[in-house]
mmCIF file with all atom_site columns, C-alpha atoms in Angstrom:
data_model
loop_
_atom_site.group_PDB
_atom_site.id
_atom_site.type_symbol
_atom_site.label_atom_id
_atom_site.label_alt_id
_atom_site.label_comp_id
_atom_site.label_asym_id
_atom_site.label_entity_id
_atom_site.label_seq_id
_atom_site.pdbx_PDB_ins_code
_atom_site.Cartn_x
_atom_site.Cartn_y
_atom_site.Cartn_z
_atom_site.occupancy
_atom_site.B_iso_or_equiv
_atom_site.pdbx_formal_charge
_atom_site.auth_seq_id
_atom_site.auth_comp_id
_atom_site.auth_asym_id
_atom_site.auth_atom_id
_atom_site.pdbx_PDB_model_num
ATOM 1   C CA . MET U 1 1   ? -12.922 -10.084 -4.402  1.00 0.00 ? 1   MET U CA 1
ATOM 2   C CA . ARG U 1 2   ? -12.097 -8.013  -1.330  1.00 0.00 ? 2   ARG U CA 1
ATOM 3   C CA . VAL U 1 3   ? -8.393  -7.686  -0.518  1.00 0.00 ? 3   VAL U CA 1
ATOM 4   C CA . TYR U 1 4   ? -6.660  -5.854  2.305   1.00 0.00 ? 4   TYR U CA 1
ATOM 5   C CA . VAL U 1 5   ? -3.547  -3.866  1.416   1.00 0.00 ? 5   VAL U CA 1
ATOM 6   C CA . PRO U 1 6   ? -1.123  -3.087  4.251   1.00 0.00 ? 6   PRO U CA 1
ATOM 7   C CA . LEU U 1 7   ? 0.333   0.429   4.251   1.00 0.00 ? 7   LEU U CA 1
ATOM 8   C CA . THR U 1 8   ? 1.700   3.148   6.494   1.00 0.00 ? 8   THR U CA 1
ATOM 9   C CA . LEU U 1 9   ? 0.394   6.719   6.618   1.00 0.00 ? 9   LEU U CA 1
ATOM 10  C CA . PRO U 1 10  ? 3.220   7.867   4.273   1.00 0.00 ? 10  PRO U CA 1
ATOM 11  C CA . GLY U 1 11  ? 2.268   4.984   1.952   1.00 0.00 ? 11  GLY U CA 1
ATOM 12  C CA . LEU U 1 12  ? -1.360  6.119   2.032   1.00 0.00 ? 12  LEU U CA 1
ATOM 13  C CA . ALA U 1 13  ? -0.230  9.688   1.281   1.00 0.00 ? 13  ALA U CA 1
ATOM 14  C CA . GLU U 1 14  ? 1.718   8.428   -1.738  1.00 0.00 ? 14  GLU U CA 1
ATOM 15  C CA . ALA U 1 15  ? -1.286  6.414   -2.949  1.00 0.00 ? 15  ALA U CA 1
ATOM 16  C CA . TYR U 1 16  ? -3.480  9.486   -2.534  1.00 0.00 ? 16  TYR U CA 1
ATOM 17  C CA . LYS U 1 17  ? -1.005  11.605  -4.510  1.00 0.00 ? 17  LYS U CA 1
ATOM 18  C CA . THR U 1 18  ? -0.621  9.089   -7.370  1.00 0.00 ? 18  THR U CA 1
ATOM 19  C CA . GLY U 1 19  ? -4.141  7.640   -7.249  1.00 0.00 ? 19  GLY U CA 1
ATOM 20  C CA . GLU U 1 20  ? -2.682  4.135   -7.175  1.00 0.00 ? 20  GLU U CA 1
ATOM 21  C CA . LEU U 1 21  ? -1.805  1.503   -4.582  1.00 0.00 ? 21  LEU U CA 1
ATOM 22  C CA . GLY U 1 22  ? 1.575   0.236   -5.731  1.00 0.00 ? 22  GLY U CA 1
ATOM 23  C CA . ALA U 1 23  ? 3.036   0.379   -9.205  1.00 0.00 ? 23  ALA U CA 1
ATOM 24  C CA . GLY U 1 24  ? 4.306   -3.178  -9.550  1.00 0.00 ? 24  GLY U CA 1
ATOM 25  C CA . SER U 1 25  ? 3.298   -6.408  -7.899  1.00 0.00 ? 25  SER U CA 1
ATOM 26  C CA . LEU U 1 26  ? 1.236   -5.630  -4.827  1.00 0.00 ? 26  LEU U CA 1
ATOM 27  C CA . VAL U 1 27  ? 1.065   -7.800  -1.693  1.00 0.00 ? 27  VAL U CA 1
ATOM 28  C CA . ALA U 1 28  ? -2.335  -7.931  -0.024  1.00 0.00 ? 28  ALA U CA 1
ATOM 29  C CA . TYR U 1 29  ? -4.373  -10.274 2.162   1.00 0.00 ? 29  TYR U CA 1
ATOM 30  C CA . ALA U 1 30  ? -7.652  -11.988 1.358   1.00 0.00 ? 30  ALA U CA 1
ATOM 31  C CA . VAL U 1 31  ? -9.814  -14.958 2.238   1.00 0.00 ? 31  VAL U CA 1
ATOM 32  C CA . THR U 1 32  ? -7.753  -17.731 0.622   1.00 0.00 ? 32  THR U CA 1
ATOM 33  C CA . PRO U 1 33  ? -8.294  -21.503 0.825   1.00 0.00 ? 33  PRO U CA 1
ATOM 34  C CA . ALA U 1 34  ? -5.350  -21.736 3.249   1.00 0.00 ? 34  ALA U CA 1
ATOM 35  C CA . LEU U 1 35  ? -6.854  -19.028 5.476   1.00 0.00 ? 35  LEU U CA 1
ATOM 36  C CA . ARG U 1 36  ? -10.205 -20.857 5.464   1.00 0.00 ? 36  ARG U CA 1
ATOM 37  C CA . GLU U 1 37  ? -8.503  -24.103 6.417   1.00 0.00 ? 37  GLU U CA 1
ATOM 38  C CA . TRP U 1 38  ? -6.422  -22.489 9.147   1.00 0.00 ? 38  TRP U CA 1
ATOM 39  C CA . TYR U 1 39  ? -9.377  -20.687 10.804  1.00 0.00 ? 39  TYR U CA 1
ATOM 40  C CA . LEU U 1 40  ? -11.827 -23.560 10.321  1.00 0.00 ? 40  LEU U CA 1
ATOM 41  C CA . SER U 1 41  ? -14.706 -21.198 9.706   1.00 0.00 ? 41  SER U CA 1
ATOM 42  C CA . ASP U 1 42  ? -17.354 -20.738 7.038   1.00 0.00 ? 42  ASP U CA 1
ATOM 43  C CA . ASP U 1 43  ? -18.401 -17.314 8.334   1.00 0.00 ? 43  ASP U CA 1
ATOM 44  C CA . ILE U 1 44  ? -17.214 -14.892 5.627   1.00 0.00 ? 44  ILE U CA 1
ATOM 45  C CA . GLU U 1 45  ? -17.232 -11.899 7.992   1.00 0.00 ? 45  GLU U CA 1
ATOM 46  C CA . GLU U 1 46  ? -15.024 -13.782 10.443  1.00 0.00 ? 46  GLU U CA 1
ATOM 47  C CA . LEU U 1 47  ? -12.667 -14.792 7.632   1.00 0.00 ? 47  LEU U CA 1
ATOM 48  C CA . GLU U 1 48  ? -12.479 -11.251 6.241   1.00 0.00 ? 48  GLU U CA 1
ATOM 49  C CA . TYR U 1 49  ? -11.695 -9.996  9.738   1.00 0.00 ? 49  TYR U CA 1
ATOM 50  C CA . ALA U 1 50  ? -8.873  -12.554 9.915   1.00 0.00 ? 50  ALA U CA 1
ATOM 51  C CA . ALA U 1 51  ? -7.537  -11.321 6.540   1.00 0.00 ? 51  ALA U CA 1
ATOM 52  C CA . LEU U 1 52  ? -7.750  -7.720  7.798   1.00 0.00 ? 52  LEU U CA 1
ATOM 53  C CA . ASN U 1 53  ? -5.737  -8.699  10.888  1.00 0.00 ? 53  ASN U CA 1
ATOM 54  C CA . ARG U 1 54  ? -3.117  -10.405 8.715   1.00 0.00 ? 54  ARG U CA 1
ATOM 55  C CA . ALA U 1 55  ? -2.811  -7.149  6.743   1.00 0.00 ? 55  ALA U CA 1
ATOM 56  C CA . ALA U 1 56  ? -2.532  -5.176  10.003  1.00 0.00 ? 56  ALA U CA 1
ATOM 57  C CA . LEU U 1 57  ? 0.427   -7.365  11.010  1.00 0.00 ? 57  LEU U CA 1
ATOM 58  C CA . ALA U 1 58  ? 1.999   -6.724  7.597   1.00 0.00 ? 58  ALA U CA 1
ATOM 59  C CA . SER U 1 59  ? 1.461   -2.983  8.151   1.00 0.00 ? 59  SER U CA 1
ATOM 60  C CA . LEU U 1 60  ? 3.297   -3.350  11.468  1.00 0.00 ? 60  LEU U CA 1
ATOM 61  C CA . ARG U 1 61  ? 6.197   -4.913  9.547   1.00 0.00 ? 61  ARG U CA 1
ATOM 62  C CA . LEU U 1 62  ? 6.215   -1.891  7.221   1.00 0.00 ? 62  LEU U CA 1
ATOM 63  C CA . LEU U 1 63  ? 6.333   0.390   10.263  1.00 0.00 ? 63  LEU U CA 1
ATOM 64  C CA . ALA U 1 64  ? 9.259   -1.582  11.706  1.00 0.00 ? 64  ALA U CA 1
ATOM 65  C CA . ALA U 1 65  ? 11.138  -0.866  8.468   1.00 0.00 ? 65  ALA U CA 1
ATOM 66  C CA . ASP U 1 66  ? 10.275  2.871   8.428   1.00 0.00 ? 66  ASP U CA 1
ATOM 67  C CA . ALA U 1 67  ? 11.376  4.609   11.619  1.00 0.00 ? 67  ALA U CA 1
ATOM 68  C CA . ASP U 1 68  ? 9.996   7.960   10.434  1.00 0.00 ? 68  ASP U CA 1
ATOM 69  C CA . ALA U 1 69  ? 6.399   6.814   9.831   1.00 0.00 ? 69  ALA U CA 1
ATOM 70  C CA . VAL U 1 70  ? 3.698   7.708   12.344  1.00 0.00 ? 70  VAL U CA 1
ATOM 71  C CA . ARG U 1 71  ? 3.134   4.619   14.489  1.00 0.00 ? 71  ARG U CA 1
ATOM 72  C CA . ARG U 1 72  ? -0.328  3.738   13.210  1.00 0.00 ? 72  ARG U CA 1
ATOM 73  C CA . ARG U 1 73  ? -1.136  0.635   11.196  1.00 0.00 ? 73  ARG U CA 1
ATOM 74  C CA . VAL U 1 74  ? -2.999  1.307   7.949   1.00 0.00 ? 74  VAL U CA 1
ATOM 75  C CA . VAL U 1 75  ? -4.971  -1.177  5.847   1.00 0.00 ? 75  VAL U CA 1
ATOM 76  C CA . VAL U 1 76  ? -6.888  -0.308  2.687   1.00 0.00 ? 76  VAL U CA 1
ATOM 77  C CA . ALA U 1 77  ? -9.804  -2.571  1.769   1.00 0.00 ? 77  ALA U CA 1
ATOM 78  C CA . VAL U 1 78  ? -10.038 -2.817  -2.019  1.00 0.00 ? 78  VAL U CA 1
ATOM 79  C CA . ASP U 1 79  ? -12.314 -4.707  -4.368  1.00 0.00 ? 79  ASP U CA 1
ATOM 80  C CA . VAL U 1 80  ? -10.470 -6.339  -7.267  1.00 0.00 ? 80  VAL U CA 1
ATOM 81  C CA . PRO U 1 81  ? -11.770 -8.647  -10.010 1.00 0.00 ? 81  PRO U CA 1
ATOM 82  C CA . ASP U 1 82  ? -11.869 -12.346 -9.146  1.00 0.00 ? 82  ASP U CA 1
ATOM 83  C CA . GLY U 1 83  ? -8.620  -13.925 -10.273 1.00 0.00 ? 83  GLY U CA 1
ATOM 84  C CA . ALA U 1 84  ? -6.634  -10.681 -9.919  1.00 0.00 ? 84  ALA U CA 1
ATOM 85  C CA . ALA U 1 85  ? -5.374  -11.713 -6.480  1.00 0.00 ? 85  ALA U CA 1
ATOM 86  C CA . VAL U 1 86  ? -3.356  -14.935 -6.517  1.00 0.00 ? 86  VAL U CA 1
ATOM 87  C CA . ALA U 1 87  ? -2.060  -16.904 -3.537  1.00 0.00 ? 87  ALA U CA 1
ATOM 88  C CA . ASP U 1 88  ? 1.384   -18.501 -3.808  1.00 0.00 ? 88  ASP U CA 1
ATOM 89  C CA . PRO U 1 89  ? 0.725   -22.265 -3.845  1.00 0.00 ? 89  PRO U CA 1
ATOM 90  C CA . ASP U 1 90  ? 4.321   -22.982 -2.746  1.00 0.00 ? 90  ASP U CA 1
ATOM 91  C CA . ARG U 1 91  ? 3.713   -21.258 0.581   1.00 0.00 ? 91  ARG U CA 1
ATOM 92  C CA . GLY U 1 92  ? 0.679   -23.439 1.335   1.00 0.00 ? 92  GLY U CA 1
ATOM 93  C CA . LEU U 1 93  ? -0.120  -23.433 5.027   1.00 0.00 ? 93  LEU U CA 1
ATOM 94  C CA . ASP U 1 94  ? 2.991   -21.480 6.032   1.00 0.00 ? 94  ASP U CA 1
ATOM 95  C CA . PRO U 1 95  ? 1.576   -19.531 9.018   1.00 0.00 ? 95  PRO U CA 1
ATOM 96  C CA . SER U 1 96  ? 3.472   -16.392 8.002   1.00 0.00 ? 96  SER U CA 1
ATOM 97  C CA . ALA U 1 97  ? 1.788   -16.412 4.573   1.00 0.00 ? 97  ALA U CA 1
ATOM 98  C CA . LEU U 1 98  ? -1.820  -17.167 5.544   1.00 0.00 ? 98  LEU U CA 1
ATOM 99  C CA . GLY U 1 99  ? -4.135  -15.060 3.435   1.00 0.00 ? 99  GLY U CA 1
ATOM 100 C CA . GLU U 1 100 ? -1.277  -13.486 1.480   1.00 0.00 ? 100 GLU U CA 1
ATOM 101 C CA . VAL U 1 101 ? -1.999  -12.785 -2.186  1.00 0.00 ? 101 VAL U CA 1
ATOM 102 C CA . ARG U 1 102 ? -0.221  -10.946 -4.973  1.00 0.00 ? 102 ARG U CA 1
ATOM 103 C CA . ILE U 1 103 ? -1.825  -8.611  -7.434  1.00 0.00 ? 103 ILE U CA 1
ATOM 104 C CA . ALA U 1 104 ? 0.042   -7.982  -10.676 1.00 0.00 ? 104 ALA U CA 1
ATOM 105 C CA . GLY U 1 105 ? 0.212   -4.259  -11.360 1.00 0.00 ? 105 GLY U CA 1
ATOM 106 C CA . GLY U 1 106 ? -1.109  -1.392  -9.316  1.00 0.00 ? 106 GLY U CA 1
ATOM 107 C CA . VAL U 1 107 ? -4.670  -0.958  -8.146  1.00 0.00 ? 107 VAL U CA 1
ATOM 108 C CA . ALA U 1 108 ? -6.484  2.350   -8.448  1.00 0.00 ? 108 ALA U CA 1
ATOM 109 C CA . LEU U 1 109 ? -7.118  3.947   -5.067  1.00 0.00 ? 109 LEU U CA 1
ATOM 110 C CA . GLY U 1 110 ? -10.594 4.708   -6.439  1.00 0.00 ? 110 GLY U CA 1
ATOM 111 C CA . LYS U 1 111 ? -11.348 0.968   -6.075  1.00 0.00 ? 111 LYS U CA 1
ATOM 112 C CA . ALA U 1 112 ? -10.941 1.248   -2.302  1.00 0.00 ? 112 ALA U CA 1
ATOM 113 C CA . ALA U 1 113 ? -14.002 0.411   -0.243  1.00 0.00 ? 113 ALA U CA 1
ATOM 114 C CA . ALA U 1 114 ? -12.635 1.693   3.079   1.00 0.00 ? 114 ALA U CA 1
ATOM 115 C CA . VAL U 1 115 ? -9.495  2.497   5.020   1.00 0.00 ? 115 VAL U CA 1
ATOM 116 C CA . HIS U 1 116 ? -8.697  1.057   8.452   1.00 0.00 ? 116 HIS U CA 1
ATOM 117 C CA . VAL U 1 117 ? -6.284  2.977   10.712  1.00 0.00 ? 117 VAL U CA 1
ATOM 118 C CA . ASP U 1 118 ? -5.223  2.794   14.349  1.00 0.00 ? 118 ASP U CA 1
ATOM 119 C CA . ALA U 1 119 ? -6.567  5.463   16.688  1.00 0.00 ? 119 ALA U CA 1
ATOM 120 C CA . GLY U 1 120 ? -4.084  7.872   18.229  1.00 0.00 ? 120 GLY U CA 1
ATOM 121 C CA . ASP U 1 121 ? -4.183  6.050   21.573  1.00 0.00 ? 121 ASP U CA 1
ATOM 122 C CA . ALA U 1 122 ? -2.664  2.971   19.886  1.00 0.00 ? 122 ALA U CA 1
ATOM 123 C CA . GLU U 1 123 ? 0.553   4.742   18.835  1.00 0.00 ? 123 GLU U CA 1
ATOM 124 C CA . ALA U 1 124 ? 2.609   3.833   21.934  1.00 0.00 ? 124 ALA U CA 1
ATOM 125 C CA . ASP U 1 125 ? 1.652   0.141   21.728  1.00 0.00 ? 125 ASP U CA 1
ATOM 126 C CA . VAL U 1 126 ? 2.198   0.056   17.962  1.00 0.00 ? 126 VAL U CA 1
ATOM 127 C CA . ALA U 1 127 ? 5.612   1.715   18.356  1.00 0.00 ? 127 ALA U CA 1
ATOM 128 C CA . ALA U 1 128 ? 6.617   -0.828  21.000  1.00 0.00 ? 128 ALA U CA 1
ATOM 129 C CA . ALA U 1 129 ? 5.323   -3.688  18.825  1.00 0.00 ? 129 ALA U CA 1
ATOM 130 C CA . ALA U 1 130 ? 7.251   -2.470  15.774  1.00 0.00 ? 130 ALA U CA 1
ATOM 131 C CA . GLN U 1 131 ? 10.413  -2.355  17.879  1.00 0.00 ? 131 GLN U CA 1
ATOM 132 C CA . ALA U 1 132 ? 9.786   -5.851  19.328  1.00 0.00 ? 132 ALA U CA 1
ATOM 133 C CA . LEU U 1 133 ? 8.805   -7.502  16.046  1.00 0.00 ? 133 LEU U CA 1
ATOM 134 C CA . GLN U 1 134 ? 12.224  -8.882  15.106  1.00 0.00 ? 134 GLN U CA 1
ATOM 135 C CA . ALA U 1 135 ? 12.721  -10.453 18.538  1.00 0.00 ? 135 ALA U CA 1
ATOM 136 C CA . ALA U 1 136 ? 9.187   -11.896 18.424  1.00 0.00 ? 136 ALA U CA 1
ATOM 137 C CA . ASP U 1 137 ? 9.940   -13.434 15.034  1.00 0.00 ? 137 ASP U CA 1
ATOM 138 C CA . GLY U 1 138 ? 12.993  -15.031 16.646  1.00 0.00 ? 138 GLY U CA 1
ATOM 139 C CA . GLY U 1 139 ? 10.845  -16.762 19.263  1.00 0.00 ? 139 GLY U CA 1
ATOM 140 C CA . ASP U 1 140 ? 11.111  -14.311 22.167  1.00 0.00 ? 140 ASP U CA 1
ATOM 141 C CA . ASP U 1 141 ? 7.869   -14.778 24.150  1.00 0.00 ? 141 ASP U CA 1
ATOM 142 C CA . ASP U 1 142 ? 8.149   -11.416 25.915  1.00 0.00 ? 142 ASP U CA 1
ATOM 143 C CA . ALA U 1 143 ? 8.537   -9.649  22.578  1.00 0.00 ? 143 ALA U CA 1
ATOM 144 C CA . GLN U 1 144 ? 5.557   -11.592 21.183  1.00 0.00 ? 144 GLN U CA 1
ATOM 145 C CA . PHE U 1 145 ? 3.504   -10.337 24.127  1.00 0.00 ? 145 PHE U CA 1
ATOM 146 C CA . VAL U 1 146 ? 4.426   -6.761  23.145  1.00 0.00 ? 146 VAL U CA 1
ATOM 147 C CA . VAL U 1 147 ? 3.466   -7.421  19.502  1.00 0.00 ? 147 VAL U CA 1
ATOM 148 C CA . ASP U 1 148 ? 0.162   -8.907  20.659  1.00 0.00 ? 148 ASP U CA 1
ATOM 149 C CA . GLY U 1 149 ? -0.445  -5.678  22.598  1.00 0.00 ? 149 GLY U CA 1
ATOM 150 C CA . ALA U 1 150 ? -0.748  -3.792  19.320  1.00 0.00 ? 150 ALA U CA 1
ATOM 151 C CA . GLU U 1 151 ? -3.223  -6.373  18.064  1.00 0.00 ? 151 GLU U CA 1
ATOM 152 C CA . ASP U 1 152 ? -5.435  -5.573  21.055  1.00 0.00 ? 152 ASP U CA 1
ATOM 153 C CA . HIS U 1 153 ? -6.234  -2.251  19.339  1.00 0.00 ? 153 HIS U CA 1
ATOM 154 C CA . GLU U 1 154 ? -9.035  -2.430  16.801  1.00 0.00 ? 154 GLU U CA 1
ATOM 155 C CA . LEU U 1 155 ? -8.402  -0.561  13.576  1.00 0.00 ? 155 LEU U CA 1
ATOM 156 C CA . LEU U 1 156 ? -10.938 2.196   13.028  1.00 0.00 ? 156 LEU U CA 1
ATOM 157 C CA . TRP U 1 157 ? -13.016 2.261   9.834   1.00 0.00 ? 157 TRP U CA 1
ATOM 158 C CA . TYR U 1 158 ? -12.867 5.319   7.579   1.00 0.00 ? 158 TYR U CA 1
ATOM 159 C CA . ALA U 1 159 ? -14.754 6.073   4.376   1.00 0.00 ? 159 ALA U CA 1
ATOM 160 C CA . THR U 1 160 ? -12.582 6.736   1.340   1.00 0.00 ? 160 THR U CA 1
ATOM 161 C CA . GLN U 1 161 ? -13.734 10.379  1.385   1.00 0.00 ? 161 GLN U CA 1
ATOM 162 C CA . GLU U 1 162 ? -11.796 10.735  4.641   1.00 0.00 ? 162 GLU U CA 1
ATOM 163 C CA . ILE U 1 163 ? -8.425  9.810   3.085   1.00 0.00 ? 163 ILE U CA 1
ATOM 164 C CA . PRO U 1 164 ? -7.327  13.481  2.761   1.00 0.00 ? 164 PRO U CA 1
ATOM 165 C CA . ASN U 1 165 ? -7.812  13.908  6.529   1.00 0.00 ? 165 ASN U CA 1
ATOM 166 C CA . LEU U 1 166 ? -5.931  10.659  7.252   1.00 0.00 ? 166 LEU U CA 1
ATOM 167 C CA . VAL U 1 167 ? -3.048  11.709  5.008   1.00 0.00 ? 167 VAL U CA 1
ATOM 168 C CA . GLY U 1 168 ? -2.810  14.862  7.146   1.00 0.00 ? 168 GLY U CA 1
ATOM 169 C CA . LEU U 1 169 ? -2.058  12.667  10.200  1.00 0.00 ? 169 LEU U CA 1
ATOM 170 C CA . GLY U 1 170 ? 1.213   11.562  8.654   1.00 0.00 ? 170 GLY U CA 1
ATOM 171 C CA . GLY U 1 171 ? 2.507   15.042  7.961   1.00 0.00 ? 171 GLY U CA 1
#
């Protein structure tokens, strides 16, 4: 099963150093039954793209909590065994939890299929979105417009062999 793990560049650097994405329970995003129902699509590529975007929003939340991190969203696509990623049935169709799964224990970075990172020209919009996120969560339409501005930037695809170069961006 393909899951999308939200990170920041410092988080990616830590994963590169330790060889592992998270030590305890790991939050990721995947094509879950709730995500399928919400997007009303059977196209797996479309659904995986939706899961990737959910992870990008979670990465933005991580950036909002870390003022020192470079303002680029980071998502690592990882293949885990079926059943390793479990959706919380109590959260059902909660829009904030669509596609969210938990993985017990860390995942080896070597299992990564790819890394998705914002381009440098997205940094200003991502910084503004991270700053506006709390107000957007509170229902502020202007702030939501700013957050949506970050989502207008497509994450770039990088092969796992490029992780050392990406880690250098955060330093």
